[in-house]
Short mmCIF file of C-alpha atoms in Angstrom, two decimals:
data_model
loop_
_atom_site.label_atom_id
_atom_site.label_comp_id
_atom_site.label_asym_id
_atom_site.label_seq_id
_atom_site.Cartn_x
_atom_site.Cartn_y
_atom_site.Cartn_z
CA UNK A 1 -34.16 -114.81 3.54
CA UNK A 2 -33.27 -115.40 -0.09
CA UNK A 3 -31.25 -112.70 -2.48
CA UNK A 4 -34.70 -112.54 -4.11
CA UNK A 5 -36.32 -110.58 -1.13
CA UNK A 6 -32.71 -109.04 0.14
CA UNK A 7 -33.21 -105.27 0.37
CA UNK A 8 -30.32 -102.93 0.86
CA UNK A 9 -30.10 -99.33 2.44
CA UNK A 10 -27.26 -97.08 2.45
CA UNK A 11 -27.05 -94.06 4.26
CA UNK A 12 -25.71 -91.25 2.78
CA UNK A 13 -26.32 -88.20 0.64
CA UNK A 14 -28.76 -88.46 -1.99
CA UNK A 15 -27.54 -87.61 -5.26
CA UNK A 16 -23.88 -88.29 -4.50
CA UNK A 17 -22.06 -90.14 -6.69
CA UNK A 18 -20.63 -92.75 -4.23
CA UNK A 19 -24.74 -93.32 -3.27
CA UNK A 20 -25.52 -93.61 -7.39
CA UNK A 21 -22.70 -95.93 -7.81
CA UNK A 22 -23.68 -98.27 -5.19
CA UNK A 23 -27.12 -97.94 -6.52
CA UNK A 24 -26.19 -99.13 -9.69
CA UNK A 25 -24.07 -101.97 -8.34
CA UNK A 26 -27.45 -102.97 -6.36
CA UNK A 27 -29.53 -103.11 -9.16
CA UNK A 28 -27.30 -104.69 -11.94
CA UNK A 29 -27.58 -107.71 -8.93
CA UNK A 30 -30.98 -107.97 -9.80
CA UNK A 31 -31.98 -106.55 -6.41
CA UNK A 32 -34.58 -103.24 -6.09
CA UNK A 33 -32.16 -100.21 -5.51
CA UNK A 34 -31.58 -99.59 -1.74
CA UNK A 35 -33.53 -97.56 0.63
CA UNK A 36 -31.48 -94.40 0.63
CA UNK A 37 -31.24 -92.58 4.62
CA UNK A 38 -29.62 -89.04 4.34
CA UNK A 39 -27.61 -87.64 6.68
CA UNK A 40 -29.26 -84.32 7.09
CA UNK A 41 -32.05 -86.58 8.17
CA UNK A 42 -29.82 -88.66 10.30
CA UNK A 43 -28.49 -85.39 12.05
CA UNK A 44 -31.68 -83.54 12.32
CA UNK A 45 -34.09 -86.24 13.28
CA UNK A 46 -31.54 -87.93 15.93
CA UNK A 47 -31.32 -91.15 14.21
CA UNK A 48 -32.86 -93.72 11.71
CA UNK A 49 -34.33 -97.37 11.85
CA UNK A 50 -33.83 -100.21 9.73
CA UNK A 51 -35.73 -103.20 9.44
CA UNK A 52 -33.92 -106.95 10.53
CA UNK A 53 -33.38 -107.77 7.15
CA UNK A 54 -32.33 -104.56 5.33
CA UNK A 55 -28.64 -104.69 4.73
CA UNK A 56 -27.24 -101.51 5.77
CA UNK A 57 -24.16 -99.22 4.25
CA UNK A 58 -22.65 -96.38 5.64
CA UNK A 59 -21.56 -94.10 3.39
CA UNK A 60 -19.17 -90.87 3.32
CA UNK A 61 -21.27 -87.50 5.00
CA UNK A 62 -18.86 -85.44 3.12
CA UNK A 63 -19.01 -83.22 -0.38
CA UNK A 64 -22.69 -82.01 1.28
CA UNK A 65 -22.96 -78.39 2.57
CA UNK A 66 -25.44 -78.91 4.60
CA UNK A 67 -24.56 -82.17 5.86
CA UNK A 68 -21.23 -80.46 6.75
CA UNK A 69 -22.33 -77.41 8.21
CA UNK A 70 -24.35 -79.96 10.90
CA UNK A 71 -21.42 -81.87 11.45
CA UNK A 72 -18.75 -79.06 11.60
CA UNK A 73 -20.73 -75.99 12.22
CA UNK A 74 -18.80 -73.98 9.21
CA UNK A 75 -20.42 -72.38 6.71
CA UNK A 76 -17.61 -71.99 4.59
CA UNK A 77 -16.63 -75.82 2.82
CA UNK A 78 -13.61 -75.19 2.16
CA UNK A 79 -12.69 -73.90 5.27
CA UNK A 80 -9.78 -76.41 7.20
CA UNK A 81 -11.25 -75.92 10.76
CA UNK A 82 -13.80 -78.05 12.66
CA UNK A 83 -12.34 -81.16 12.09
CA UNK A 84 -12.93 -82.36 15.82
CA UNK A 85 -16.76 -80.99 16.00
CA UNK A 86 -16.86 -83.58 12.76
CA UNK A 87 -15.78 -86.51 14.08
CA UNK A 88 -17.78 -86.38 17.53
CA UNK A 89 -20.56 -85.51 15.87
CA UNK A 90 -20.18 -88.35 13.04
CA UNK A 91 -19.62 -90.73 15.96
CA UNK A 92 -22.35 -89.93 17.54
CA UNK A 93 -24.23 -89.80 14.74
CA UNK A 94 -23.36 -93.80 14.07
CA UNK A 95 -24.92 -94.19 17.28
CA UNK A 96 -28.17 -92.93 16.60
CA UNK A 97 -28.65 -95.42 13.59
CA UNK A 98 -30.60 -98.59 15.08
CA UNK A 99 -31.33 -101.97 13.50
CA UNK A 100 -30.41 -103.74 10.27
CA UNK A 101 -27.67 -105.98 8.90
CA UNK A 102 -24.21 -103.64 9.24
CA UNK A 103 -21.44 -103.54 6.37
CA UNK A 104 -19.65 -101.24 8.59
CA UNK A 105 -19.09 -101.04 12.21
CA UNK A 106 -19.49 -98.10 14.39
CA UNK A 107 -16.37 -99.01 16.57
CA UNK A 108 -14.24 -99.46 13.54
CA UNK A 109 -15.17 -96.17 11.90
CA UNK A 110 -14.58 -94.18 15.23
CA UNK A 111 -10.94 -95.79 14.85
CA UNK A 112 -10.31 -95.02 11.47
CA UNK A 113 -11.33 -91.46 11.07
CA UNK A 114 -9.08 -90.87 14.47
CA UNK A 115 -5.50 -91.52 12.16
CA UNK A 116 -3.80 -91.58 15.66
CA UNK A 117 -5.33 -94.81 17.14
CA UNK A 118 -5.47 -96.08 13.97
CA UNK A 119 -1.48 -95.95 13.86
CA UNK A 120 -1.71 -97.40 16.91
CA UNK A 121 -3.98 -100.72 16.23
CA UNK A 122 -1.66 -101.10 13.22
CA UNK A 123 1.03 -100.95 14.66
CA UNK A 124 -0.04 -103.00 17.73
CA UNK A 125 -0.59 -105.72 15.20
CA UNK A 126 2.56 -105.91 13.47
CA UNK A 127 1.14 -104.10 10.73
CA UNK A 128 4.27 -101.90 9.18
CA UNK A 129 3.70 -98.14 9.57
CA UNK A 130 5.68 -94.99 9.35
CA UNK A 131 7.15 -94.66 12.98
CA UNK A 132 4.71 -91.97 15.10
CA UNK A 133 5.46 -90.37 18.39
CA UNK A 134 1.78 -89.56 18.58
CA UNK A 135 -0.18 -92.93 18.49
CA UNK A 136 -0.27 -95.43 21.38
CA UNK A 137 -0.57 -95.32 25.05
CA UNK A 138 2.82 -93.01 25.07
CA UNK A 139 1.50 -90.44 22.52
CA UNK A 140 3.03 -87.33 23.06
CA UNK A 141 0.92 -84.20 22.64
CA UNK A 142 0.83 -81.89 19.83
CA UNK A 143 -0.28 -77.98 20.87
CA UNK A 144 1.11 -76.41 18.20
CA UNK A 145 4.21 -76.19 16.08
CA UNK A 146 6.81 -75.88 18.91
CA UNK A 147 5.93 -79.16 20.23
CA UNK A 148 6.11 -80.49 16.54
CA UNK A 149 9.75 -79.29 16.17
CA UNK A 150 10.27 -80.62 19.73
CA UNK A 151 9.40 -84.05 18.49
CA UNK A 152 11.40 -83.91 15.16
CA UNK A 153 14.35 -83.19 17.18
CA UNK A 154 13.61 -85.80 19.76
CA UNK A 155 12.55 -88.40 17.42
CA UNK A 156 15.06 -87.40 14.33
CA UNK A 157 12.57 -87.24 11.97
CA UNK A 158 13.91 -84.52 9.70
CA UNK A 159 11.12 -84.92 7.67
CA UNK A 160 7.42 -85.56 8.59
CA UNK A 161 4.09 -85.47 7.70
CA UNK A 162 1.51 -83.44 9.75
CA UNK A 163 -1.87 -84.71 9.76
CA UNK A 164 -5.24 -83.51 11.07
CA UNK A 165 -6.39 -86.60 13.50
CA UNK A 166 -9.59 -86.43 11.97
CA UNK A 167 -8.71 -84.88 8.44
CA UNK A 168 -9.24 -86.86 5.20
CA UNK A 169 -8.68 -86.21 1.40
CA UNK A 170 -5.18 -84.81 2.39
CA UNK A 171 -7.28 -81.87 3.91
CA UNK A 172 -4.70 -79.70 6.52
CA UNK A 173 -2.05 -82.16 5.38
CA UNK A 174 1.59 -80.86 5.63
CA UNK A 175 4.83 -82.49 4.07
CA UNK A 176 7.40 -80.82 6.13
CA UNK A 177 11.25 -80.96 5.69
CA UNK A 178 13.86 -79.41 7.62
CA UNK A 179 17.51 -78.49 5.65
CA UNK A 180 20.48 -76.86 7.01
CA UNK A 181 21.00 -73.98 9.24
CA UNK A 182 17.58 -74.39 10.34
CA UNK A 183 15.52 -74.12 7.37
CA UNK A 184 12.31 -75.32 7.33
CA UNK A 185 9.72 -76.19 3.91
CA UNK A 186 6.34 -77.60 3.63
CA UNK A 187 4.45 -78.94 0.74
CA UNK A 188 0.47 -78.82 1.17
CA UNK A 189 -2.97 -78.10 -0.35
CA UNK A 190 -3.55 -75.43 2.76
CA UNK A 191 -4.26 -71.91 1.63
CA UNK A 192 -3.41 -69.46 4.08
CA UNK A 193 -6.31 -66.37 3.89
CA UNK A 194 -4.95 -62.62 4.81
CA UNK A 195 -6.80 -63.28 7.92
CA UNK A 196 -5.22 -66.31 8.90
CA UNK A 197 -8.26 -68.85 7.90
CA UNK A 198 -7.17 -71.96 6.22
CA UNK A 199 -8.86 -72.66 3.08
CA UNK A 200 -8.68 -76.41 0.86
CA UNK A 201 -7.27 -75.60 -2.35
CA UNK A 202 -6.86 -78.37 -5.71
CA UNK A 203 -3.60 -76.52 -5.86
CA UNK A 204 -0.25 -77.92 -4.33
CA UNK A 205 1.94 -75.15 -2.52
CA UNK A 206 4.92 -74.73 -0.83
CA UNK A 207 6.05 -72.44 2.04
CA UNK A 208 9.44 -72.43 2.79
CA UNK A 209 9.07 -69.36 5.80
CA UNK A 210 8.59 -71.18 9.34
CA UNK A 211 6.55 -68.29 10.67
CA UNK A 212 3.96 -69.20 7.90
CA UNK A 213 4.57 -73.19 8.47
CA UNK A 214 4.11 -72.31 12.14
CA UNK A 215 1.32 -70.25 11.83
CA UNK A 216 -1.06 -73.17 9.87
CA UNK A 217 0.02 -75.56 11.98
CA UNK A 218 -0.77 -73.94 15.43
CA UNK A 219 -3.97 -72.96 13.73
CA UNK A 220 -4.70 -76.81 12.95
CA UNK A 221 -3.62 -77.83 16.47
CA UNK A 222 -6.89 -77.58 18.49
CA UNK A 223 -8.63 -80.42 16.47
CA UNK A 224 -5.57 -82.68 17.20
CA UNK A 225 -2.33 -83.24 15.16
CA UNK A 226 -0.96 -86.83 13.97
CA UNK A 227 3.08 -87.19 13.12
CA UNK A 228 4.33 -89.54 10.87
CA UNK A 229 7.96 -90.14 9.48
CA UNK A 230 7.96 -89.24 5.37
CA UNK A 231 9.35 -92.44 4.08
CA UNK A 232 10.91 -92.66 0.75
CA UNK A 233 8.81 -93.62 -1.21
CA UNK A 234 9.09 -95.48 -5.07
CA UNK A 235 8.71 -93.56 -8.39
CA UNK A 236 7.32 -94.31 -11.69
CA UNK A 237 8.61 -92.36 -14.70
CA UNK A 238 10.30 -89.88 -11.97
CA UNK A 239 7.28 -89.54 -10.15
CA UNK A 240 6.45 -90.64 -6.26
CA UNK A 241 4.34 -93.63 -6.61
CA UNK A 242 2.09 -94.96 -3.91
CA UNK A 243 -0.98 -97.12 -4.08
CA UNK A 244 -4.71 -97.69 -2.90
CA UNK A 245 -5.93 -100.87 -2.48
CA UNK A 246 -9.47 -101.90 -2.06
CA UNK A 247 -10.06 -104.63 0.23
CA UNK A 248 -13.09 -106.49 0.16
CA UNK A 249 -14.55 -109.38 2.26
CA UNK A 250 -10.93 -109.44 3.19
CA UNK A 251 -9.48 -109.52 0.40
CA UNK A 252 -7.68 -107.16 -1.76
CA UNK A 253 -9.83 -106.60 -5.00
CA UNK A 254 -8.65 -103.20 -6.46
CA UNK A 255 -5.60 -101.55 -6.55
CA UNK A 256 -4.77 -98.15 -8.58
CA UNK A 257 -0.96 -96.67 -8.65
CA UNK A 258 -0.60 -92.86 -7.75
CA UNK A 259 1.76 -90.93 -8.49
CA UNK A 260 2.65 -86.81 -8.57
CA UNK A 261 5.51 -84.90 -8.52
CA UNK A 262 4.64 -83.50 -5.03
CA UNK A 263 4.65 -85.66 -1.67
CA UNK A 264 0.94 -85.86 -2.11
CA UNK A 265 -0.19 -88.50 -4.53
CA UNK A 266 -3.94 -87.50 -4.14
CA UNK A 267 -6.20 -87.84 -7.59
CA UNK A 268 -7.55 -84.45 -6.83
CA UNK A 269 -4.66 -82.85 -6.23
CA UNK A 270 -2.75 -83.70 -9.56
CA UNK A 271 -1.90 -86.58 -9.23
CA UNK A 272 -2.25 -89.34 -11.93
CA UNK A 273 -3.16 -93.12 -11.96
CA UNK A 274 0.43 -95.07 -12.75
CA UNK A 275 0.76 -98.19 -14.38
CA UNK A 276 -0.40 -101.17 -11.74
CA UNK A 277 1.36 -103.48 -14.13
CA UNK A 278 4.62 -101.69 -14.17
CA UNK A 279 4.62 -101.65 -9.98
CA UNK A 280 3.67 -105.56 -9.96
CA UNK A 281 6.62 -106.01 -12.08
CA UNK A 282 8.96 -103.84 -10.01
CA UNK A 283 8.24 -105.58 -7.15
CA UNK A 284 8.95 -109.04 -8.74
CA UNK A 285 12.24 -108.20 -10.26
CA UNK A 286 12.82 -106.55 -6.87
CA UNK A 287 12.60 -110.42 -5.42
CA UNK A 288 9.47 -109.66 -3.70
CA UNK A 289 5.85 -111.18 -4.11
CA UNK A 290 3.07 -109.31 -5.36
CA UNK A 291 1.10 -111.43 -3.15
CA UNK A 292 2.63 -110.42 -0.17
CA UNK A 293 2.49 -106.87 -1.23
CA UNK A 294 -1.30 -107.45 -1.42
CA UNK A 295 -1.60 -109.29 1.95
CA UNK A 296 -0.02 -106.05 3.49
CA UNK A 297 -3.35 -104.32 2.69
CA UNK A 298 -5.34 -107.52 3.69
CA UNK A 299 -3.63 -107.81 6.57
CA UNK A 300 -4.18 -104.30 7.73
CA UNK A 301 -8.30 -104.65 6.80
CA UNK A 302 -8.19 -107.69 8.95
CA UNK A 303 -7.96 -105.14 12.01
CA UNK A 304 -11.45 -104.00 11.36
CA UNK A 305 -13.06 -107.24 10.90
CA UNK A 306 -16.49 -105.85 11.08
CA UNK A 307 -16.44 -103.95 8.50
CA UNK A 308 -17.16 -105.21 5.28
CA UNK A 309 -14.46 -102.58 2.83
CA UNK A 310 -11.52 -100.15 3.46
CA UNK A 311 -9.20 -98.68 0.96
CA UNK A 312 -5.54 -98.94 2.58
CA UNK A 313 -2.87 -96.75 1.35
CA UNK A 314 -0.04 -98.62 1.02
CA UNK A 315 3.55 -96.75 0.86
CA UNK A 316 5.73 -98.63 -1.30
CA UNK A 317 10.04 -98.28 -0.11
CA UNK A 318 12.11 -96.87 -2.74
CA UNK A 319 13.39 -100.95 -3.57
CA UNK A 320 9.86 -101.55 -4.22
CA UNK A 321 11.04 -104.79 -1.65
CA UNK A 322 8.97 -103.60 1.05
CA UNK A 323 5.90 -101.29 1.66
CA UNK A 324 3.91 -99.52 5.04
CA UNK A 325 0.96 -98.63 5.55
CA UNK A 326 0.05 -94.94 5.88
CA UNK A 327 -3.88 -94.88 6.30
CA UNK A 328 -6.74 -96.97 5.96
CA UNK A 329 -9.77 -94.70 4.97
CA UNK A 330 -12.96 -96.16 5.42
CA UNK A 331 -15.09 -94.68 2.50
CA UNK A 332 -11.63 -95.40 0.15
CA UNK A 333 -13.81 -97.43 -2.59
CA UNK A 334 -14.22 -94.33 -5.10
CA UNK A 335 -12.81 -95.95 -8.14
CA UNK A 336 -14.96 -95.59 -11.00
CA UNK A 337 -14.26 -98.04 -13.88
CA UNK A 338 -11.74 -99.84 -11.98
CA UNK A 339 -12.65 -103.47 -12.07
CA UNK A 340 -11.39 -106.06 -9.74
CA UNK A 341 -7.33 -107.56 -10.09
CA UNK A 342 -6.59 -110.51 -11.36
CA UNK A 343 -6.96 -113.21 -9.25
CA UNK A 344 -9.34 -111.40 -6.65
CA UNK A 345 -12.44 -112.76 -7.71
CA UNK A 346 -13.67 -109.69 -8.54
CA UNK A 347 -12.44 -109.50 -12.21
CA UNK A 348 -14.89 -107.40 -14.41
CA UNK A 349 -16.68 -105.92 -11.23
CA UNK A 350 -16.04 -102.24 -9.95
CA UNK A 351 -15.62 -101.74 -6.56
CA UNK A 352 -19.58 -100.87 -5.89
CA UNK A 353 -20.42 -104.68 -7.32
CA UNK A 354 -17.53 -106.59 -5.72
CA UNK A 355 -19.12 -105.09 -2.14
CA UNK A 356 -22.88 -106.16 -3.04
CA UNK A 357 -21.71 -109.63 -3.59
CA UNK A 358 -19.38 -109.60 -0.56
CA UNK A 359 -22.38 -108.87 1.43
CA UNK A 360 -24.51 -111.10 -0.11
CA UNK A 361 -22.13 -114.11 0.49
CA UNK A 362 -21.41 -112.74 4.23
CA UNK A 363 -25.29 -112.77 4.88
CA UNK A 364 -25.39 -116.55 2.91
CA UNK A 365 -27.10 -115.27 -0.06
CA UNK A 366 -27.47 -116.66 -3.62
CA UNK A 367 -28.15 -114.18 -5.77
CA UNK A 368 -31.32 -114.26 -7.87
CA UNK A 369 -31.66 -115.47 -11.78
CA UNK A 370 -31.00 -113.43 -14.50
CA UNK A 371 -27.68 -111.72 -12.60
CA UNK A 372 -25.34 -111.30 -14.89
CA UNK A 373 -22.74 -114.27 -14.72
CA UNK A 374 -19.36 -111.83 -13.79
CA UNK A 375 -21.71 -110.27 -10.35
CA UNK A 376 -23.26 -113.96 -9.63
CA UNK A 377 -19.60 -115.94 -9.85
CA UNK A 378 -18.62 -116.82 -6.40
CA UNK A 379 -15.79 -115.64 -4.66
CA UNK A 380 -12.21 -117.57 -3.81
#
């Protein structure tokens, strides 16, 4: 098959902006724009086909009501409940879909929307993570917020992050810290209702009572809690600063600094984009190698070898000397504008374009004439 008659499909929700962005990416290859399978379809229809040749993307279900109201059964979207109904029925869902080249594997995607085994293949391969006493063959389990205080004591974690299992976006994340005489604070995006339903909000909040800290977090227990220790974490300009890091074909192609003044760096939730040349420089005059800060991420992709992208969140210590890992999302590629680092190959390309020529190389394409030189230049 030549790049001339390559055909790409991508299933997802129609409209989106990650499906119009990859769209673009297709077509500015000098390719026909892909074959676009929605998920409503997907769910409703029990599955979808794809022809031997069609190269196939999976793409996020989420930021669809419909599409969530199949997968979670709420009607309400920003309701934080359901999360478990979501992920077995995604999984399943990645069963149903037959045929086709894959970018993504289903096996890989069951283990990184499950943050808990994640941790634990990370961690398995020497990957440096935020210690957990709930990944791995020893996980201990998590009912509700006496068994999380349990474990802080246990484990002397003073201060932790609480995660949904299956949550993404920072959705039913806590940042919980424990003071003196038994005090007890939590920074998150989860609005507490009169009734006791937990709403998403775009606005960072505190609780500092542990009945209300207690309250969302036995209400988030039934869909299965992850624990990580809060590491320190660098600033910029007196900010926390963290990073995302796009890896590509195995390589890391795009990297954005986050920072905020709460423990959650999230875009969406106020937080900014730093200065990526500032944080390479910190890290040199720290005696470190940007390179090896880079293979961290690559090095953590390299656990899901079948799959073609991740975006790894990488945690960098307060020295900027050393870094961990604290998630690697698989629909983390939603960038816009960024083009590729220095170095990566990918230089002028967003993320979008640096996957469509990944996946042409992987399937031992050339791409066809008239691409613009930047999209047709072959990798490292």
């Amino acid at each position: 098959m030549s790049a001339a008659s390559a055909r790409f499909a991508v299933v997802g929700n129609p409209g989106n902006r990650r499906v119009t962005l990859f769209a673009d990416a297709v077509r500015a290859a000098g390719l026909p724009g892909p074959r676009v399978v929605a998920w409503r379809d997907v769910l409703r229809d029990g599955g979808a086909g794809f022809d031997a040749g069609e190269i196939v993307r999976i793409d996020s279900p989420g930021e669809d009501a419909e599409v969530d109201l199949l997968l979670r059964g709420e009607s309400e979207p920003t309701r934080v409940a359901g999360s478990a109904r979501w992920y077995a029925g995604f999984v399943a869902a990645l069963g149903t879909l037959r045929g086709g080249l894959r970018l993504d594997d289903p096996d890989d995607l069951a283990v990184l929307f499950d943050k808990r085994r994640c941790h634990a293949v990370l961690d398995a391969a020497g990957i440096p993570v935020p210690a957990s006493p709930t990944s791995g063959p020893g996980a201990a389990p998590v009912r509700g917020w006496d068994d999380v205080r349990a474990l802080m004591r246990e484990h002397r974690m003073p201060r932790l992050f609480v995660k949904p299992a299956h949550g993404s976006s920072a959705s039913g994340v806590l940042a919980v810290e424990s003071a003196g005489g038994g005090r007890i604070r939590a920074t998150t995006s989860v609005e507490r209702a009169a009734d006791g339903t937990l709403h998403n909000s775009l606005k960072v909040r505190r609780y500092d009572r542990e009945p209300e800290i207690a309250a969302i977090v036995d209400a988030l227990a039934p869909d299965g809690l992850h624990l990580e220790r809060w590491l320190p974490k660098a600033a910029q300009q007196g900010r926390a600063a963290d990073l995302r890091v796009v890896v590509v074909g195995g390589r890391a192609t795009h990297a954005v600094v986050r920072t905020s003044r709460s423990p959650l760096t999230n875009l969406h939730l106020g937080g900014s984009r730093g200065d990526l040349d500032a944080a390479r420089q910190a890290v040199e005059a720290a005696g470190a190698l940007w390179s090896d800060v880079l293979g961290v991420c690559e090095r953590a992709a390299a656990c899901f070898p079948r799959t073609l992208c991740v975006g790894v969140d990488l945690l960098p210590a307060v020295d900027w000397r050393r870094a961990a890992v604290g998630e690697v999302n698989a629909f983390g590629d939603l960038l816009p504008r960024l083009t590729g680092l220095p170095g990566s190959g990918a230089e002028g390309l967003d993320t979008y374009a640096a996957q469509v020529r990944a996946a042409l190389h992987h399937f031992a394409l050339q791409y066809p004439e008239g691409t613009p030189h930047a999209l047709a230049r072959p990798g490292r």
